mmCIF file of C-alpha atoms in Angstrom:
data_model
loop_
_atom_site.group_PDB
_atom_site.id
_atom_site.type_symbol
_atom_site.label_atom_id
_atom_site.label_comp_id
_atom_site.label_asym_id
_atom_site.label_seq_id
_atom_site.Cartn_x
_atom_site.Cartn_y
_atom_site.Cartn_z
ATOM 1 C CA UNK A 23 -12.205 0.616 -8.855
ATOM 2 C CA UNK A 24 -14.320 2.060 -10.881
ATOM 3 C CA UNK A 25 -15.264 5.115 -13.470
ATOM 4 C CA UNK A 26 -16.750 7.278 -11.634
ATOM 5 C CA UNK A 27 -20.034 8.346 -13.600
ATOM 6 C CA UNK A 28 -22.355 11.583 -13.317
ATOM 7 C CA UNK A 29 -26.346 10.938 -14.430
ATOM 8 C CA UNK A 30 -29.890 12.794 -14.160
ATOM 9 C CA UNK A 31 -32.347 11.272 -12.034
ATOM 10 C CA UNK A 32 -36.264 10.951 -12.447
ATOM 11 C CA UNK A 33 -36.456 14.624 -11.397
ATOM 12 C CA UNK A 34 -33.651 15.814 -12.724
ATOM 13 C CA UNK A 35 -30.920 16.208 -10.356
ATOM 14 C CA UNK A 36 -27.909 15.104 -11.234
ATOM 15 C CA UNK A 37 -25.627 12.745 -9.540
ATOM 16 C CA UNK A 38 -22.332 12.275 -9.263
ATOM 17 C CA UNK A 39 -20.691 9.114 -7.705
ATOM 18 C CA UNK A 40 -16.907 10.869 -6.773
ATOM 19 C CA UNK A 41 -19.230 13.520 -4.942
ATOM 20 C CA UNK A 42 -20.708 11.498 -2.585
ATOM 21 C CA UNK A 43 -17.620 11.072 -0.391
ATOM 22 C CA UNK A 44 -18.352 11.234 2.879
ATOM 23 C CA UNK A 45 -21.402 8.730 2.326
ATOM 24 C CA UNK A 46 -21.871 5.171 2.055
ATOM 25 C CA UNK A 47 -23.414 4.411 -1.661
ATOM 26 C CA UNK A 48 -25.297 1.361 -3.404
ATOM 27 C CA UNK A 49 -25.063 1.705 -6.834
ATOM 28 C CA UNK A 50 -28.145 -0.870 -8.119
ATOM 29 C CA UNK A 51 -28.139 -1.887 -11.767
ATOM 30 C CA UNK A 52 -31.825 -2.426 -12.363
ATOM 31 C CA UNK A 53 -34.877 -2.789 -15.110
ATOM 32 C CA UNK A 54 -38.712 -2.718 -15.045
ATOM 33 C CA UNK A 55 -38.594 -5.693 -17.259
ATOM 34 C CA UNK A 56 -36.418 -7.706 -14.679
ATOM 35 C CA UNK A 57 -38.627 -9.700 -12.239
ATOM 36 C CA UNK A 58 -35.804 -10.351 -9.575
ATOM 37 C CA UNK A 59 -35.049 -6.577 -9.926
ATOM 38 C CA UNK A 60 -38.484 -5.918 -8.988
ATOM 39 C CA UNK A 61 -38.774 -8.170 -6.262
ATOM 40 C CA UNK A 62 -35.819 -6.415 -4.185
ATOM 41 C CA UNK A 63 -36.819 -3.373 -4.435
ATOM 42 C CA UNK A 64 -39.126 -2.761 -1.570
ATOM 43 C CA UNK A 65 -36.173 -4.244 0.351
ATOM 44 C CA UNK A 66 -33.991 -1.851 -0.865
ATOM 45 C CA UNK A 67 -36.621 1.184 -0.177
ATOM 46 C CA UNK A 68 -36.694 -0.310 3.477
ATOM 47 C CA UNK A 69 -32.900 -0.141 3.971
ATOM 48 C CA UNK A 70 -32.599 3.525 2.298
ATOM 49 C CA UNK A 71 -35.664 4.919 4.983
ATOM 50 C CA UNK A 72 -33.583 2.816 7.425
ATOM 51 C CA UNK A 73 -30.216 4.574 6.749
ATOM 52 C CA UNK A 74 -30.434 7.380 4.960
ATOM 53 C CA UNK A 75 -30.310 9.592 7.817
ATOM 54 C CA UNK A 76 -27.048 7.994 8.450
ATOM 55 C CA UNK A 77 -25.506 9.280 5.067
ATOM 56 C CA UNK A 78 -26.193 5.909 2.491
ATOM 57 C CA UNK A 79 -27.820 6.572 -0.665
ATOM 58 C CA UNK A 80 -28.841 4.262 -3.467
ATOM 59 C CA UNK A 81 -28.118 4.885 -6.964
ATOM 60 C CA UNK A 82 -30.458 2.906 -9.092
ATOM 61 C CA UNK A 83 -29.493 2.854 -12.779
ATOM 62 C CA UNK A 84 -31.864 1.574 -15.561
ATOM 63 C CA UNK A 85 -31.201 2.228 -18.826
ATOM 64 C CA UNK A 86 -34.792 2.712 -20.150
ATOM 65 C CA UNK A 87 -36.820 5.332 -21.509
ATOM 66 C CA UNK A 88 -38.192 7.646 -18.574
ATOM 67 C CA UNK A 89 -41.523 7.148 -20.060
ATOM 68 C CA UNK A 90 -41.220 3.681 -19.056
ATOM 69 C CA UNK A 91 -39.618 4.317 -15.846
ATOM 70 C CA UNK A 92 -41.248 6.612 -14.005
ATOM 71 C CA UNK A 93 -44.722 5.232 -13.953
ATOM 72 C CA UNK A 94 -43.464 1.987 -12.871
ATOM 73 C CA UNK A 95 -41.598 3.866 -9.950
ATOM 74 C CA UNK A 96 -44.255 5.734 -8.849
ATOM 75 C CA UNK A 97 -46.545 3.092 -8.641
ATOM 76 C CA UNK A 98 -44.231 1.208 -6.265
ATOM 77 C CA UNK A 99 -43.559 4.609 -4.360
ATOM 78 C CA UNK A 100 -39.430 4.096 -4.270
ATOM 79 C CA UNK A 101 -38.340 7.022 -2.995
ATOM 80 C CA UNK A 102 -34.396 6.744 -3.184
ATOM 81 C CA UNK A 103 -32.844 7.978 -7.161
ATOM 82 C CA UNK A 104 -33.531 6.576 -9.896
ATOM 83 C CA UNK A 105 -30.750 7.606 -12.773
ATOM 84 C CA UNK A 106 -31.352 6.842 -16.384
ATOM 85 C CA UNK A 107 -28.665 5.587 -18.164
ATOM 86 C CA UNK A 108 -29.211 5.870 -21.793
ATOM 87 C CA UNK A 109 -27.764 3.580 -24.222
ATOM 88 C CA UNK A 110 -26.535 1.764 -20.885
ATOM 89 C CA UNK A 111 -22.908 3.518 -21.081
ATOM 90 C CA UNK A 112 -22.279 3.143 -17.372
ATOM 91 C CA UNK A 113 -23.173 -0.112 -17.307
ATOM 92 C CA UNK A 114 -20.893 -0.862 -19.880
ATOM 93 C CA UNK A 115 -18.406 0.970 -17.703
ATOM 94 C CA UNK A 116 -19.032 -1.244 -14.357
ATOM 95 C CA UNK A 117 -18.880 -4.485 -17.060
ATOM 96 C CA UNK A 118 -22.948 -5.306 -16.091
ATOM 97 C CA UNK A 119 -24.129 -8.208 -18.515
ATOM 98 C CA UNK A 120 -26.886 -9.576 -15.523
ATOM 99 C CA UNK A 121 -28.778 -7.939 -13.566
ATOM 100 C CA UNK A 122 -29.478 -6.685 -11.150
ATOM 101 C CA UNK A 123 -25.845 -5.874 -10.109
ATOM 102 C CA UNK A 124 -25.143 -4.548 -6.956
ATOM 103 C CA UNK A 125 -22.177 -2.571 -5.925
ATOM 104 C CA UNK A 126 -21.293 -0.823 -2.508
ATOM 105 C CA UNK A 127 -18.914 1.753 -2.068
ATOM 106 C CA UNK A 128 -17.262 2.889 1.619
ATOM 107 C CA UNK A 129 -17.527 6.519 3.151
ATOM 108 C CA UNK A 130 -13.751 6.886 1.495
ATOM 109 C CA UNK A 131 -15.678 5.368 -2.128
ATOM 110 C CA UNK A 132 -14.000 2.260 -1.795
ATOM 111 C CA UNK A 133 -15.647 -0.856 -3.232
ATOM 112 C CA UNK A 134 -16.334 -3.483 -0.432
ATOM 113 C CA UNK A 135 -19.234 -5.356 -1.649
ATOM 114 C CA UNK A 136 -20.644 -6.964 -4.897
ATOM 115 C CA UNK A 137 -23.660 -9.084 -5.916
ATOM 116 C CA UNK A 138 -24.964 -10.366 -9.144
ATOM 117 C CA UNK A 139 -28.711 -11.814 -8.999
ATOM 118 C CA UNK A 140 -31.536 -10.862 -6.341
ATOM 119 C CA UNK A 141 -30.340 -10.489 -2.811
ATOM 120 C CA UNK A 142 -32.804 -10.533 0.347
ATOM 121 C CA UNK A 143 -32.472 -7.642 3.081
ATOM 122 C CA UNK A 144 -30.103 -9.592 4.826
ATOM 123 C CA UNK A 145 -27.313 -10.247 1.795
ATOM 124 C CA UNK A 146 -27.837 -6.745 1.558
ATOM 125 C CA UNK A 147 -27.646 -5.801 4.896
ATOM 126 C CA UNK A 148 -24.384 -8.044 5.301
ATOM 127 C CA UNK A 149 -23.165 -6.072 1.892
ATOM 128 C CA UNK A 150 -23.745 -2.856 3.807
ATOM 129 C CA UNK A 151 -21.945 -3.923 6.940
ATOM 130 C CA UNK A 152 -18.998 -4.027 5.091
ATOM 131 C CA UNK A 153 -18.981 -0.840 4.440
ATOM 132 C CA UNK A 154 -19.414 -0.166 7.976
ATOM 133 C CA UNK A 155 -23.474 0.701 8.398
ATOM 134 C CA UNK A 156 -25.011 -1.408 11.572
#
């Protein structure tokens, strides 16, 4: 299990992982540098506007500058949170060394799924299944 973390997205809002009980959460470890991370993101835009309404929400954690950040995610028009994790202490936390780094977490914020590397739609939607979202 792990540390549960509390960041400040693009906009400011902050996030907390032990709050979101109650909803089914991908925590995405991410950077604009990162080809592979780049390439799944429209997938995972497509799952969050498929399920969101359903109570899963994507964490996305870079640890860049938001100067860098939010230009790149506007352009791409992601809409689920982006959290900036400076000096990458979370990701020290959840032990990330490759990414991206996927991590799904039940309604009762149990872990049930993990990837390392670029996953299509459906790895992720298998990931997500797991935690019990059809």
């Amino acid at each position: 299990q792990h540390a549960d973390f509390t960041l400040t997205d693009l906009q400011g809002k902050s996030w907390s992982l032990g709050q979101l009980r109650g909803k089914v959460v991908m925590v995405n470890f991410w950077a604009t540098w990162c080809p592979p991370c780049q390439k799944e993101m429209p997938d995972l835009q497509a799952l969050y506007s498929r399920f969101k309404d359903q109570g899963f929400v994507i964490l996305a954690l870079s640890d860049e500058e938001i100067g860098k950040v939010q230009p790149f995610i506007t352009q791409r028009q992601i809409t689920y949170p982006i959290l900036l994790d400076p000096g990458g202490k979370v990701a020290g936390e959840f032990r990330v060394n490759g990414i991206p780094k996927t991590f799904v977490y039940n309604r009762e914020g149990k872990l049930v799924a993990q990837s390392i590397d670029m996953r299509t739609q459906k790895q992720f939607l298998a990931m997500l299944a797991q935690a019990g979202l059809q």
